[in-house]
C-alpha cells in the first residue's frame, strides 16, 4: 500500500479496491436487440461494452470487480470466463493473436457475480453489493457507460482518499437534456475540477434542475450508502434510485458518512444503452483503431457527402 496516500486518507477509512458494475437492467431502450442479449454485451467494434468498463476499473487499480447481473445475462459470465474449446481450436491453428484476444477478458480481473433477482433500480442493484463490499468504500461503474480514459475514475478515488464521503462524476449538459439525468446543486472548492455537492435531483424538469451538471455513470461510494439505501423508498419510475441515497448523504455531517464531492468531467462519454449514442460510440472507436481507420474514414467522408446531397 502507498504510504503517502495512507497518510492523506481520513482516519478510519479504507482504500478503494473494489469495483461494482451494475448490469442487471432490462435495456428496454434497445429492444428488440436486448430481448435475449444484455445491452452491456453489445459489441463496440469487436469487444462488448462491458469489457471496456472492466478495463477502465483495472486501469484505476481496481482488480476486484463485482458484477450485478440478472435474467438473460449468462453471456456476461461466459465472456469473462475461460473458453477452453475455442482456445484449443485457436491454439491448434497457431492463431496466437486471436488466442490472446480471447484470453484477454478472462485474465483481466478477479470477477465476481451476484444476481439482482428483480431489476428494482440502480440503488437496489448497488445494495446487492453490500455483502461483497462490506465496510469499505467502493467504486460503481455503470456497465453500459463508456468513458474515454481511466483518469476520471483515478481522480475520483483520489478525491475520496483526501476528503472521505462519496464522489460523483459530473458532466455539463444542454438545458433540454437535464431531464434525462440526475442533476447536482454544486458549490466550488479551491480545485477547478472538484465541487461540493449540495443537492441531487433525479431527472428534473429543466426549470427545477439545480444546475446543468449531470451525474454520469461513475461513482465512489462511502459504505454509509448501504444503510441509507435500505431506507430509500422507490423514487422516480418506481425504482430505488442511487441518486436519492446520495442526496441524503450530501445533507449529512461528514462524521456520519456525509459529504458528497463532484469531479467535473469534460471528456467524451457514451451511453451505449441509447441507440444513437451506441452508433456514435462504434464509429468513434472504429475510427481510432489503426487497423480500421484507413479503410473506414474515406468511406465515411463519402457517405456524409452523399447523404448531404440526397
Ligand atoms: P439504465 O437505466 O441505463 O438501465 O441503468 P436500464 O433500466 O436497463 O435501461 P432502459 O431504460 O430499460 O433501457 C444504468 C445501469 O444500471 C444497471 C443497468 O444494467 C445499466 O448498466 N441497472 C439498472 C441494474 O443493474 N439494475 C437495475 O435495476 C437498473
mmCIF file of N, CA and C and ligand atoms in Angstrom, residues 21-31 34 39-40 50 68-70 73 116 118-126 141-145 203 239-240 271 273-274, ligand 1:
data_model
loop_
_atom_site.group_PDB
_atom_site.id
_atom_site.type_symbol
_atom_site.label_atom_id
_atom_site.label_comp_id
_atom_site.label_asym_id
_atom_site.label_seq_id
_atom_site.Cartn_x
_atom_site.Cartn_y
_atom_site.Cartn_z
ATOM 1 N N UNK A 21 -20.079 -3.270 -10.805
ATOM 2 C CA UNK A 21 -20.565 -2.953 -12.159
ATOM 3 C C UNK A 21 -22.012 -3.438 -12.300
ATOM 4 N N UNK A 22 -22.985 -2.546 -12.123
ATOM 5 C CA UNK A 22 -24.378 -2.961 -12.285
ATOM 6 C C UNK A 22 -24.682 -3.235 -13.757
ATOM 7 N N UNK A 23 -25.224 -4.417 -14.020
ATOM 8 C CA UNK A 23 -25.527 -4.796 -15.408
ATOM 9 C C UNK A 23 -26.800 -5.644 -15.445
ATOM 10 N N UNK A 24 -27.732 -5.329 -14.567
ATOM 11 C CA UNK A 24 -28.938 -6.157 -14.449
ATOM 12 C C UNK A 24 -30.187 -5.469 -15.000
ATOM 13 N N UNK A 25 -30.001 -4.298 -15.608
ATOM 14 C CA UNK A 25 -31.168 -3.556 -16.123
ATOM 15 C C UNK A 25 -31.808 -4.266 -17.310
ATOM 16 N N UNK A 26 -33.014 -3.890 -17.643
ATOM 17 C CA UNK A 26 -33.761 -4.561 -18.707
ATOM 18 C C UNK A 26 -33.340 -4.107 -20.106
ATOM 19 N N UNK A 27 -32.741 -2.941 -20.202
ATOM 20 C CA UNK A 27 -32.302 -2.444 -21.513
ATOM 21 C C UNK A 27 -33.454 -2.220 -22.469
ATOM 22 N N UNK A 28 -34.548 -1.679 -21.958
ATOM 23 C CA UNK A 28 -35.752 -1.550 -22.807
ATOM 24 C C UNK A 28 -35.558 -0.562 -23.955
ATOM 25 N N UNK A 29 -34.637 0.403 -23.798
ATOM 26 C CA UNK A 29 -34.437 1.378 -24.875
ATOM 27 C C UNK A 29 -33.805 0.735 -26.101
ATOM 28 N N UNK A 30 -33.259 -0.468 -25.930
ATOM 29 C CA UNK A 30 -32.557 -1.102 -27.040
ATOM 30 C C UNK A 30 -33.264 -2.363 -27.529
ATOM 31 N N UNK A 31 -34.543 -2.488 -27.192
ATOM 32 C CA UNK A 31 -35.304 -3.642 -27.696
ATOM 33 C C UNK A 31 -35.531 -3.498 -29.189
ATOM 34 N N UNK A 34 -32.122 -6.389 -27.183
ATOM 35 C CA UNK A 34 -31.802 -6.771 -25.810
ATOM 36 C C UNK A 34 -32.817 -7.750 -25.206
ATOM 37 N N UNK A 39 -27.605 -5.581 -22.936
ATOM 38 C CA UNK A 39 -27.092 -4.419 -23.678
ATOM 39 C C UNK A 39 -25.608 -4.204 -23.398
ATOM 40 N N UNK A 40 -25.166 -4.641 -22.213
ATOM 41 C CA UNK A 40 -23.750 -4.482 -21.858
ATOM 42 C C UNK A 40 -22.851 -5.364 -22.731
ATOM 43 N N UNK A 50 -19.102 -3.863 -21.931
ATOM 44 C CA UNK A 50 -18.744 -4.082 -20.518
ATOM 45 C C UNK A 50 -17.255 -4.419 -20.352
ATOM 46 N N UNK A 68 -23.201 -7.006 -11.068
ATOM 47 C CA UNK A 68 -24.584 -7.262 -10.653
ATOM 48 C C UNK A 68 -25.327 -7.686 -11.923
ATOM 49 N N UNK A 69 -25.724 -8.937 -11.965
ATOM 50 C CA UNK A 69 -26.377 -9.436 -13.180
ATOM 51 C C UNK A 69 -27.793 -9.923 -12.859
ATOM 52 N N UNK A 70 -28.463 -10.431 -13.866
ATOM 53 C CA UNK A 70 -29.829 -10.914 -13.648
ATOM 54 C C UNK A 70 -30.219 -11.873 -14.753
ATOM 55 N N UNK A 73 -28.499 -12.798 -18.545
ATOM 56 C CA UNK A 73 -27.185 -12.137 -18.512
ATOM 57 C C UNK A 73 -26.045 -13.153 -18.475
ATOM 58 N N UNK A 116 -29.275 -9.748 -9.175
ATOM 59 C CA UNK A 116 -30.325 -8.879 -8.648
ATOM 60 C C UNK A 116 -31.638 -9.522 -9.104
ATOM 61 N N UNK A 118 -34.658 -9.025 -9.181
ATOM 62 C CA UNK A 118 -35.638 -8.220 -9.924
ATOM 63 C C UNK A 118 -34.998 -6.859 -10.163
ATOM 64 N N UNK A 119 -35.056 -6.325 -11.382
ATOM 65 C CA UNK A 119 -34.411 -5.017 -11.596
ATOM 66 C C UNK A 119 -35.213 -3.881 -10.971
ATOM 67 N N UNK A 120 -34.914 -3.594 -9.717
ATOM 68 C CA UNK A 120 -35.694 -2.582 -8.984
ATOM 69 C C UNK A 120 -34.993 -1.236 -8.933
ATOM 70 N N UNK A 121 -34.056 -1.027 -9.843
ATOM 71 C CA UNK A 121 -33.394 0.273 -9.908
ATOM 72 C C UNK A 121 -31.914 0.192 -9.577
ATOM 73 N N UNK A 122 -31.176 1.245 -9.970
ATOM 74 C CA UNK A 122 -29.731 1.271 -9.762
ATOM 75 C C UNK A 122 -29.384 1.208 -8.266
ATOM 76 N N UNK A 123 -30.156 1.916 -7.433
ATOM 77 C CA UNK A 123 -29.898 1.898 -5.988
ATOM 78 C C UNK A 123 -30.024 0.484 -5.445
ATOM 79 N N UNK A 124 -31.035 -0.233 -5.899
ATOM 80 C CA UNK A 124 -31.245 -1.617 -5.464
ATOM 81 C C UNK A 124 -30.117 -2.512 -5.968
ATOM 82 N N UNK A 125 -29.659 -2.272 -7.197
ATOM 83 C CA UNK A 125 -28.535 -3.055 -7.743
ATOM 84 C C UNK A 125 -27.293 -2.855 -6.868
ATOM 85 N N UNK A 126 -27.038 -1.610 -6.468
ATOM 86 C CA UNK A 126 -25.862 -1.319 -5.632
ATOM 87 C C UNK A 126 -26.002 -2.000 -4.263
ATOM 88 N N UNK A 141 -19.264 1.507 -11.519
ATOM 89 C CA UNK A 141 -19.108 1.857 -12.942
ATOM 90 C C UNK A 141 -20.290 1.250 -13.683
ATOM 91 N N UNK A 142 -21.136 2.053 -14.270
ATOM 92 C CA UNK A 142 -22.284 1.501 -14.979
ATOM 93 C C UNK A 142 -21.809 0.723 -16.205
ATOM 94 N N UNK A 143 -22.390 -0.467 -16.367
ATOM 95 C CA UNK A 143 -21.898 -1.406 -17.381
ATOM 96 C C UNK A 143 -22.158 -0.998 -18.811
ATOM 97 N N UNK A 144 -22.953 0.055 -19.021
ATOM 98 C CA UNK A 144 -23.241 0.479 -20.402
ATOM 99 C C UNK A 144 -22.746 1.901 -20.673
ATOM 100 N N UNK A 145 -21.954 2.429 -19.747
ATOM 101 C CA UNK A 145 -21.467 3.809 -19.852
ATOM 102 C C UNK A 145 -19.976 3.787 -20.173
ATOM 103 N N UNK A 203 -33.569 13.156 -12.685
ATOM 104 C CA UNK A 203 -34.332 13.535 -13.877
ATOM 105 C C UNK A 203 -35.300 14.705 -13.646
ATOM 106 N N UNK A 239 -38.454 3.106 -9.145
ATOM 107 C CA UNK A 239 -37.192 2.398 -8.895
ATOM 108 C C UNK A 239 -36.454 3.002 -7.696
ATOM 109 N N UNK A 240 -35.664 2.177 -7.018
ATOM 110 C CA UNK A 240 -34.840 2.682 -5.909
ATOM 111 C C UNK A 240 -33.623 3.352 -6.544
ATOM 112 N N UNK A 271 -23.334 6.751 -23.629
ATOM 113 C CA UNK A 271 -24.327 5.864 -23.024
ATOM 114 C C UNK A 271 -24.707 4.844 -24.098
ATOM 115 N N UNK A 273 -26.421 2.336 -23.984
ATOM 116 C CA UNK A 273 -27.789 1.805 -23.877
ATOM 117 C C UNK A 273 -28.778 2.645 -24.673
ATOM 118 N N UNK A 274 -28.268 3.736 -25.274
ATOM 119 C CA UNK A 274 -29.091 4.636 -26.078
ATOM 120 C C UNK A 274 -28.680 4.409 -27.537
HETATM 121 P P1 LIG B 1 -30.212 2.159 -17.046
HETATM 122 O O1 LIG B 1 -31.336 2.940 -16.517
HETATM 123 O O2 LIG B 1 -29.435 2.711 -18.193
HETATM 124 O O3 LIG B 1 -30.607 0.666 -17.433
HETATM 125 O O4 LIG B 1 -29.248 1.777 -15.863
HETATM 126 P P2 LIG B 1 -31.952 0.018 -17.900
HETATM 127 O O5 LIG B 1 -33.012 0.163 -16.878
HETATM 128 O O6 LIG B 1 -31.565 -1.357 -18.306
HETATM 129 O O7 LIG B 1 -32.265 0.899 -19.203
HETATM 130 P P3 LIG B 1 -33.572 1.065 -20.072
HETATM 131 O O8 LIG B 1 -34.044 2.446 -19.729
HETATM 132 O O9 LIG B 1 -34.543 -0.033 -19.736
HETATM 133 O O10 LIG B 1 -33.087 0.975 -21.485
HETATM 134 C C1 LIG B 1 -27.863 2.032 -15.838
HETATM 135 C C2 LIG B 1 -27.079 0.788 -15.442
HETATM 136 O O11 LIG B 1 -27.593 0.209 -14.244
HETATM 137 C C3 LIG B 1 -27.962 -1.153 -14.443
HETATM 138 C C4 LIG B 1 -28.142 -1.293 -15.957
HETATM 139 O O12 LIG B 1 -27.871 -2.645 -16.369
HETATM 140 C C5 LIG B 1 -27.148 -0.306 -16.528
HETATM 141 O O13 LIG B 1 -25.869 -0.866 -16.691
HETATM 142 N N1 LIG B 1 -29.191 -1.450 -13.679
HETATM 143 C C6 LIG B 1 -30.291 -0.661 -13.803
HETATM 144 C C7 LIG B 1 -29.199 -2.544 -12.847
HETATM 145 O O14 LIG B 1 -28.181 -3.269 -12.714
HETATM 146 N N2 LIG B 1 -30.338 -2.847 -12.162
HETATM 147 C C8 LIG B 1 -31.468 -2.088 -12.266
HETATM 148 O O15 LIG B 1 -32.472 -2.419 -11.608
HETATM 149 C C9 LIG B 1 -31.443 -0.954 -13.122
#
